[in-house]
Tab-separated table of C-alpha atoms in Angstrom:
chain	number	residue	atom	x	y	z
A	11	PRO	CA	-22.252	132.479	23.959
A	12	MET	CA	-24.196	135.288	25.915
A	13	VAL	CA	-27.350	133.731	24.492
A	14	ASN	CA	-26.437	130.317	25.741
A	15	ASN	CA	-25.617	131.387	29.071
A	16	LEU	CA	-28.941	133.260	29.430
A	17	ALA	CA	-30.983	130.263	28.038
A	18	GLY	CA	-29.500	128.152	30.594
A	19	ALA	CA	-30.383	130.505	33.310
A	20	VAL	CA	-33.995	130.443	32.081
A	21	ALA	CA	-33.968	126.500	31.925
A	22	VAL	CA	-32.651	126.193	35.528
A	23	GLY	CA	-35.584	128.390	36.660
A	24	VAL	CA	-37.886	126.139	34.959
A	25	MET	CA	-36.207	122.925	35.886
A	26	CYS	CA	-36.649	124.028	39.552
A	27	GLY	CA	-40.250	123.185	39.265
A	28	ALA	CA	-39.105	119.557	39.456
A	29	GLU	CA	-37.948	120.471	43.201
A	30	GLY	CA	-41.278	121.351	44.529
A	31	GLY	CA	-44.879	121.239	42.867
A	32	ILE	CA	-44.326	118.408	40.488
A	33	SER	CA	-46.211	114.982	40.963
A	34	ASN	CA	-42.965	113.090	41.434
A	35	TYR	CA	-42.204	109.512	40.549
A	36	VAL	CA	-38.843	107.842	41.457
A	37	ALA	CA	-39.400	104.378	39.950
A	38	ASN	CA	-35.783	103.091	40.088
A	39	VAL	CA	-35.411	102.425	43.744
A	40	SER	CA	-34.263	98.960	44.223
A	41	GLY	CA	-32.921	97.351	47.356
A	42	GLY	CA	-33.018	100.959	48.980
A	43	ALA	CA	-30.516	102.197	46.466
A	44	THR	CA	-31.154	104.519	43.360
A	45	ILE	CA	-30.004	103.059	40.262
A	46	SER	CA	-29.653	104.296	36.713
A	47	PRO	CA	-33.197	104.191	34.719
A	48	THR	CA	-33.635	101.392	32.320
A	49	ALA	CA	-36.241	100.860	29.558
A	50	GLN	CA	-38.435	99.397	32.309
A	51	THR	CA	-38.146	102.511	34.502
A	52	TRP	CA	-39.141	104.799	31.509
A	53	LEU	CA	-42.061	102.688	30.763
A	54	GLN	CA	-43.210	102.857	34.320
A	55	GLY	CA	-42.806	106.625	34.309
A	56	GLY	CA	-45.130	106.658	31.137
A	57	ALA	CA	-47.648	104.379	33.096
A	58	LYS	CA	-47.400	106.922	35.772
A	59	LEU	CA	-48.506	109.699	33.318
A	60	ASP	CA	-51.460	107.335	32.117
A	61	LEU	CA	-52.584	106.951	35.720
A	62	ALA	CA	-52.720	110.821	36.052
A	63	SER	CA	-54.712	110.907	32.785
A	64	THR	CA	-52.178	112.667	30.750
A	65	PRO	CA	-53.617	112.524	27.241
A	66	ARG	CA	-51.816	110.247	24.809
A	67	SER	CA	-52.559	112.845	21.967
A	68	LEU	CA	-49.897	115.221	23.486
A	69	THR	CA	-46.277	114.253	22.440
A	70	ARG	CA	-44.677	113.282	25.607
A	71	LYS	CA	-40.863	114.441	26.249
A	72	VAL	CA	-38.063	113.584	28.385
A	73	ILE	CA	-35.390	116.019	29.517
A	74	MET	CA	-32.450	114.210	31.037
A	75	HIS	CA	-28.828	114.828	32.173
A	76	PRO	CA	-26.194	113.817	29.802
A	77	GLN	CA	-25.063	111.121	32.369
A	78	THR	CA	-28.525	109.571	32.135
A	79	GLN	CA	-28.562	109.748	28.503
A	80	ALA	CA	-25.436	107.730	28.382
A	81	ASN	CA	-26.825	105.260	30.847
A	82	THR	CA	-30.185	104.898	29.044
A	83	VAL	CA	-28.565	104.531	25.493
A	84	ALA	CA	-26.408	101.892	26.794
A	85	SER	CA	-29.050	99.936	28.739
A	86	LEU	CA	-31.385	99.697	25.397
A	87	ALA	CA	-28.487	98.368	23.451
A	88	GLY	CA	-29.415	94.814	23.642
A	89	LEU	CA	-33.298	95.106	23.344
A	90	PHE	CA	-35.189	94.556	20.119
A	91	ASN	CA	-35.479	97.900	18.505
A	92	PRO	CA	-35.836	99.180	14.852
A	93	ALA	CA	-32.367	98.847	13.042
A	94	ALA	CA	-32.706	102.609	12.076
A	95	LYS	CA	-33.086	103.827	15.753
A	96	ILE	CA	-30.317	101.556	17.002
A	97	SER	CA	-28.101	102.783	14.064
A	98	GLU	CA	-28.815	106.399	15.164
A	99	GLN	CA	-28.255	105.797	18.855
A	100	TYR	CA	-24.867	104.090	18.056
A	101	ARG	CA	-23.958	107.037	15.616
A	102	SER	CA	-24.842	109.973	17.775
A	103	GLY	CA	-24.950	108.448	21.347
A	104	GLN	CA	-28.169	110.095	21.819
A	105	MET	CA	-31.837	108.740	22.413
A	106	ALA	CA	-33.916	108.767	19.097
A	107	SER	CA	-37.199	110.576	19.086
A	108	ASP	CA	-40.447	108.310	19.371
A	109	THR	CA	-38.853	105.726	21.750
A	110	LEU	CA	-40.658	104.120	24.603
A	111	GLY	CA	-43.486	106.652	24.067
A	112	PHE	CA	-41.198	109.793	24.435
A	113	ASP	CA	-39.427	112.286	22.421
A	114	TRP	CA	-36.013	112.575	24.152
A	115	PHE	CA	-33.844	115.638	24.844
A	116	MET	CA	-30.658	116.228	26.642
A	117	ASP	CA	-29.854	119.276	28.995
A	118	GLN	CA	-27.034	119.922	31.201
A	119	THR	CA	-29.387	121.997	33.621
A	120	VAL	CA	-31.155	118.871	35.095
A	121	ILE	CA	-31.380	119.272	38.790
A	122	ALA	CA	-29.059	117.316	41.167
A	123	HIS	CA	-31.265	116.769	44.249
A	124	GLU	CA	-30.017	115.868	47.838
A	125	ASN	CA	-32.307	114.128	50.101
A	126	GLY	CA	-32.973	115.062	53.625
A	127	SER	CA	-31.689	112.817	56.544
A	128	PHE	CA	-34.999	111.734	57.565
A	129	ASN	CA	-34.955	108.175	58.765
A	130	ALA	CA	-38.606	107.214	60.065
A	131	VAL	CA	-37.905	107.682	63.586
A	132	GLY	CA	-40.948	109.588	64.723
A	133	GLY	CA	-42.603	111.439	61.812
A	134	ALA	CA	-45.720	109.294	62.033
A	135	VAL	CA	-49.147	110.798	61.101
A	136	SER	CA	-50.558	112.710	64.412
A	137	GLY	CA	-54.370	112.666	64.109
A	138	ALA	CA	-56.685	110.989	61.707
A	139	ASP	CA	-58.538	112.452	58.606
A	140	GLN	CA	-56.182	115.135	57.830
A	141	PRO	CA	-56.940	116.841	54.546
A	142	GLY	CA	-55.134	119.668	52.871
A	143	SER	CA	-51.596	120.730	52.005
A	144	THR	CA	-50.022	120.376	55.443
A	145	LEU	CA	-49.588	116.965	57.427
A	146	THR	CA	-49.109	117.052	61.150
A	147	VAL	CA	-46.774	114.396	62.535
A	148	SER	CA	-45.119	113.394	65.554
A	149	ALA	CA	-41.744	114.915	66.226
A	150	ALA	CA	-39.363	113.659	63.535
A	151	THR	CA	-35.493	112.618	63.685
A	152	GLY	CA	-33.609	113.974	60.817
A	153	THR	CA	-34.451	116.647	58.219
A	154	LEU	CA	-36.480	116.861	54.888
A	155	ASN	CA	-35.488	118.982	52.017
A	156	LEU	CA	-37.582	121.031	49.622
A	157	GLY	CA	-38.223	118.477	46.697
A	158	ASP	CA	-37.860	115.316	48.753
A	159	ILE	CA	-40.641	112.760	47.975
A	160	ILE	CA	-42.537	110.915	50.698
A	161	THR	CA	-45.250	108.347	50.999
A	162	ILE	CA	-47.678	107.545	53.868
A	163	ALA	CA	-48.528	103.981	54.877
A	164	ASP	CA	-51.983	102.919	53.460
A	165	CYS	CA	-52.690	106.062	51.619
A	166	PHE	CA	-53.371	105.279	48.133
A	167	ALA	CA	-53.424	107.481	45.063
A	168	VAL	CA	-56.510	107.613	42.801
A	169	ASN	CA	-56.962	108.009	39.052
A	170	ARG	CA	-57.627	111.742	38.686
A	171	ILE	CA	-60.516	111.092	36.234
A	172	THR	CA	-62.191	107.727	37.459
A	173	LYS	CA	-61.163	108.240	41.095
A	174	GLN	CA	-60.621	104.573	41.603
A	175	SER	CA	-57.356	103.539	43.529
A	176	THR	CA	-54.297	102.941	41.433
A	177	GLY	CA	-53.235	100.462	44.039
A	178	GLN	CA	-50.034	102.587	44.657
A	179	LEU	CA	-48.966	104.652	47.598
A	180	ALA	CA	-49.799	108.393	47.033
A	181	GLN	CA	-46.551	110.313	46.430
A	182	PHE	CA	-46.115	113.896	47.886
A	183	VAL	CA	-43.224	116.562	47.380
A	184	VAL	CA	-42.134	118.370	50.319
A	185	THR	CA	-42.591	122.123	49.470
A	186	ASP	CA	-40.175	123.425	52.298
A	187	ASP	CA	-36.993	122.534	54.092
A	188	LEU	CA	-37.659	121.090	57.345
A	189	LEU	CA	-35.171	120.713	60.408
A	190	THR	CA	-34.997	117.878	62.722
A	191	GLY	CA	-37.940	117.838	65.184
A	192	PHE	CA	-40.544	119.141	62.795
A	193	THR	CA	-44.238	118.316	63.528
A	194	GLU	CA	-45.632	119.596	60.174
A	195	ILE	CA	-44.884	118.714	56.551
A	196	PRO	CA	-46.005	120.990	53.743
A	197	ILE	CA	-46.740	118.740	50.657
A	198	TYR	CA	-47.955	118.792	47.218
A	199	PRO	CA	-50.410	117.692	45.851
A	200	ALA	CA	-52.916	118.292	48.867
A	201	ILE	CA	-54.477	115.332	50.474
A	202	VAL	CA	-58.088	115.308	48.968
A	203	PRO	CA	-59.915	112.193	50.161
A	204	GLY	CA	-63.219	110.861	49.064
A	205	ASN	CA	-66.432	111.839	51.217
A	206	ALA	CA	-67.750	108.620	52.947
A	207	GLY	CA	-66.834	106.456	49.984
A	208	ASN	CA	-67.987	108.913	47.323
A	209	GLN	CA	-65.982	110.836	44.713
A	210	VAL	CA	-65.234	114.417	45.038
A	211	GLN	CA	-63.748	116.910	42.925
A	212	TYR	CA	-59.863	117.047	42.690
A	213	GLN	CA	-59.586	113.989	44.585
A	214	THR	CA	-56.012	112.861	45.087
A	215	VAL	CA	-56.413	109.869	47.661
A	216	VAL	CA	-58.690	107.162	48.356
A	217	ALA	CA	-58.949	108.107	52.029
A	218	SER	CA	-56.810	110.267	54.565
A	219	PRO	CA	-53.978	108.577	56.313
A	220	ASP	CA	-54.830	106.905	59.606
A	221	ASN	CA	-53.355	108.234	63.076
A	222	THR	CA	-50.065	106.814	63.610
A	223	ALA	CA	-49.524	106.029	59.812
A	224	GLN	CA	-45.969	105.909	59.076
A	225	VAL	CA	-44.300	108.618	56.645
A	226	SER	CA	-41.550	107.383	54.681
A	227	GLN	CA	-38.932	108.887	52.467
A	228	VAL	CA	-38.561	107.702	48.819
A	229	GLY	CA	-34.831	106.945	48.302
A	230	ILE	CA	-31.644	106.839	50.628
A	231	PRO	CA	-31.370	109.672	53.401
A	232	SER	CA	-28.912	112.130	52.459
A	233	GLU	CA	-28.488	110.600	48.975
A	234	THR	CA	-28.047	112.913	45.756
A	235	TYR	CA	-29.580	111.866	42.686
A	236	LEU	CA	-30.343	113.463	39.307
A	237	LYS	CA	-33.969	114.607	38.738
A	238	ASN	CA	-34.582	113.939	35.095
A	239	PHE	CA	-38.249	114.157	34.207
A	240	ALA	CA	-40.774	113.085	31.635
A	241	PHE	CA	-43.779	115.164	30.859
A	242	ALA	CA	-46.550	116.324	28.565
A	243	PRO	CA	-45.996	119.923	27.157
A	244	ASP	CA	-48.966	121.100	28.477
A	245	ALA	CA	-47.810	120.450	32.173
A	246	VAL	CA	-45.920	123.713	32.079
A	247	THR	CA	-46.051	126.910	30.387
A	248	MET	CA	-43.646	129.917	29.945
A	249	ALA	CA	-44.170	133.338	28.813
A	250	THR	CA	-41.862	136.342	28.118
A	251	ALA	CA	-42.584	140.084	27.712
A	252	ASP	CA	-40.986	142.739	25.535
A	253	LEU	CA	-38.617	144.843	27.694
A	254	GLU	CA	-38.497	148.561	27.195
A	255	LEU	CA	-35.958	149.960	24.529
A	256	PRO	CA	-34.175	153.021	26.084
A	257	ARG	CA	-33.249	155.963	23.995
A	258	GLY	CA	-29.930	157.714	24.082
A	259	VAL	CA	-27.779	154.529	24.054
A	260	HIS	CA	-25.406	153.446	21.152
A	261	GLU	CA	-27.664	150.448	20.248
A	262	ALA	CA	-30.912	148.852	21.272
A	263	ASP	CA	-32.893	146.111	19.791
A	264	ARG	CA	-35.385	143.765	20.723
A	265	GLN	CA	-36.387	140.579	18.828
A	266	ALA	CA	-38.995	137.855	19.417
A	267	TYR	CA	-38.594	134.351	18.205
A	268	ASP	CA	-40.795	131.294	18.815
A	269	GLY	CA	-42.672	133.249	21.555
A	270	ILE	CA	-39.318	134.523	23.411
A	271	SER	CA	-38.546	138.028	23.479
A	272	LEU	CA	-35.162	139.211	24.049
A	273	ARG	CA	-33.569	142.562	24.400
A	274	MET	CA	-30.027	143.711	23.580
A	275	ILE	CA	-28.394	147.102	24.608
A	276	SER	CA	-24.991	148.227	23.816
A	277	ASP	CA	-23.528	151.549	25.165
A	278	TYR	CA	-20.236	153.199	26.008
A	279	ASP	CA	-18.942	153.255	29.701
A	280	VAL	CA	-16.830	156.406	30.109
A	281	LYS	CA	-15.238	155.363	33.307
A	282	SER	CA	-13.770	152.135	31.841
A	283	ASP	CA	-13.548	153.190	28.232
A	284	GLN	CA	-15.469	150.063	27.078
A	285	PHE	CA	-18.471	149.319	25.095
A	286	ILE	CA	-20.795	147.077	27.031
A	287	THR	CA	-23.480	144.807	25.748
A	288	ARG	CA	-26.199	143.314	27.889
A	289	LEU	CA	-28.862	140.768	27.013
A	290	ASP	CA	-32.218	140.380	28.901
A	291	VAL	CA	-35.296	138.337	29.068
A	292	LEU	CA	-38.334	138.884	31.219
A	293	TYR	CA	-40.013	135.501	31.726
A	294	GLY	CA	-42.467	133.767	33.902
A	295	PHE	CA	-43.448	130.127	34.147
A	296	LEU	CA	-46.113	128.057	35.846
A	297	TRP	CA	-46.710	124.283	36.219
A	298	VAL	CA	-50.297	124.234	35.100
A	299	ARG	CA	-50.796	120.594	35.356
A	300	PRO	CA	-47.994	119.198	37.464
A	301	GLU	CA	-49.508	115.852	37.570
A	302	TRP	CA	-48.620	115.445	33.880
A	303	ALA	CA	-44.915	115.405	34.680
A	304	VAL	CA	-42.944	112.651	36.339
A	305	VAL	CA	-39.433	112.721	37.930
A	306	VAL	CA	-37.345	109.668	36.990
A	307	ALA	CA	-34.035	109.540	39.213
A	308	ASP	CA	-30.632	108.647	38.338
A	309	THR	CA	-27.628	108.029	40.622
A	310	ILE	CA	-24.817	110.242	40.628
A	311	GLU	CA	-21.740	108.649	39.357
A	312	VAL	CA	-18.344	109.821	40.975
A	313	SER	CA	-15.361	109.307	38.895
């Protein structure tokens, strides 16, 4: 149980990368409401990875909430699929590997995100030709939360390799909480336009947004949804370090498995007359290529 709790805490830390710093993709917004992902949603997520030049040679994976797994398995039941995979999904209630271009994993630590209350009153771009990681806007009504996703009118994304327009509005993640009346929006990725029609290194958009271009929030204001995500393994890396083994305790041990180092210490507490055992991991993580990860939303069901 202790190892399970510790692993969950580490997973939550890494999952928080989905809140700020990931190139997000919320494909399943229909009629202004977030709905459960379908086969088309996941395929569109794969297309988003392709447009970000994510190598097909890397085994793409999906991390999804138990509720999303149930919804997705049910949505694929009527599709033409190999009998063996349908049989496995029926038997286990889980998505099979190598389906729709992904290997599938379920995890309870998928983040539930709450949108800010931003309603596009005000919040238009204030000043043309703005590059960088901060967008200046007119005073906005409503809030934006860290992890919210926004688009800007007529600001189109480019393929990171060819630098050609994808024909889709660029999506940006808000990287801090903003109170109503804000006039600057910190975003990721940075706005990096071409130069007089010429390609530039690390270009993200065809051109900087125009003055007065309207900023829009993806999804419903104040809505809460699950941030499942699909990714290539090279999008994120995690490392652990060996912790010091103290002397003069009852027991102390350190083991490494699959690149993860854990330390356990057990010692006697004279005040409580108990043996106390603790388990520790020292870890760090970095989203090295966040554009190789895609968030796929799922509605929160209340029952």
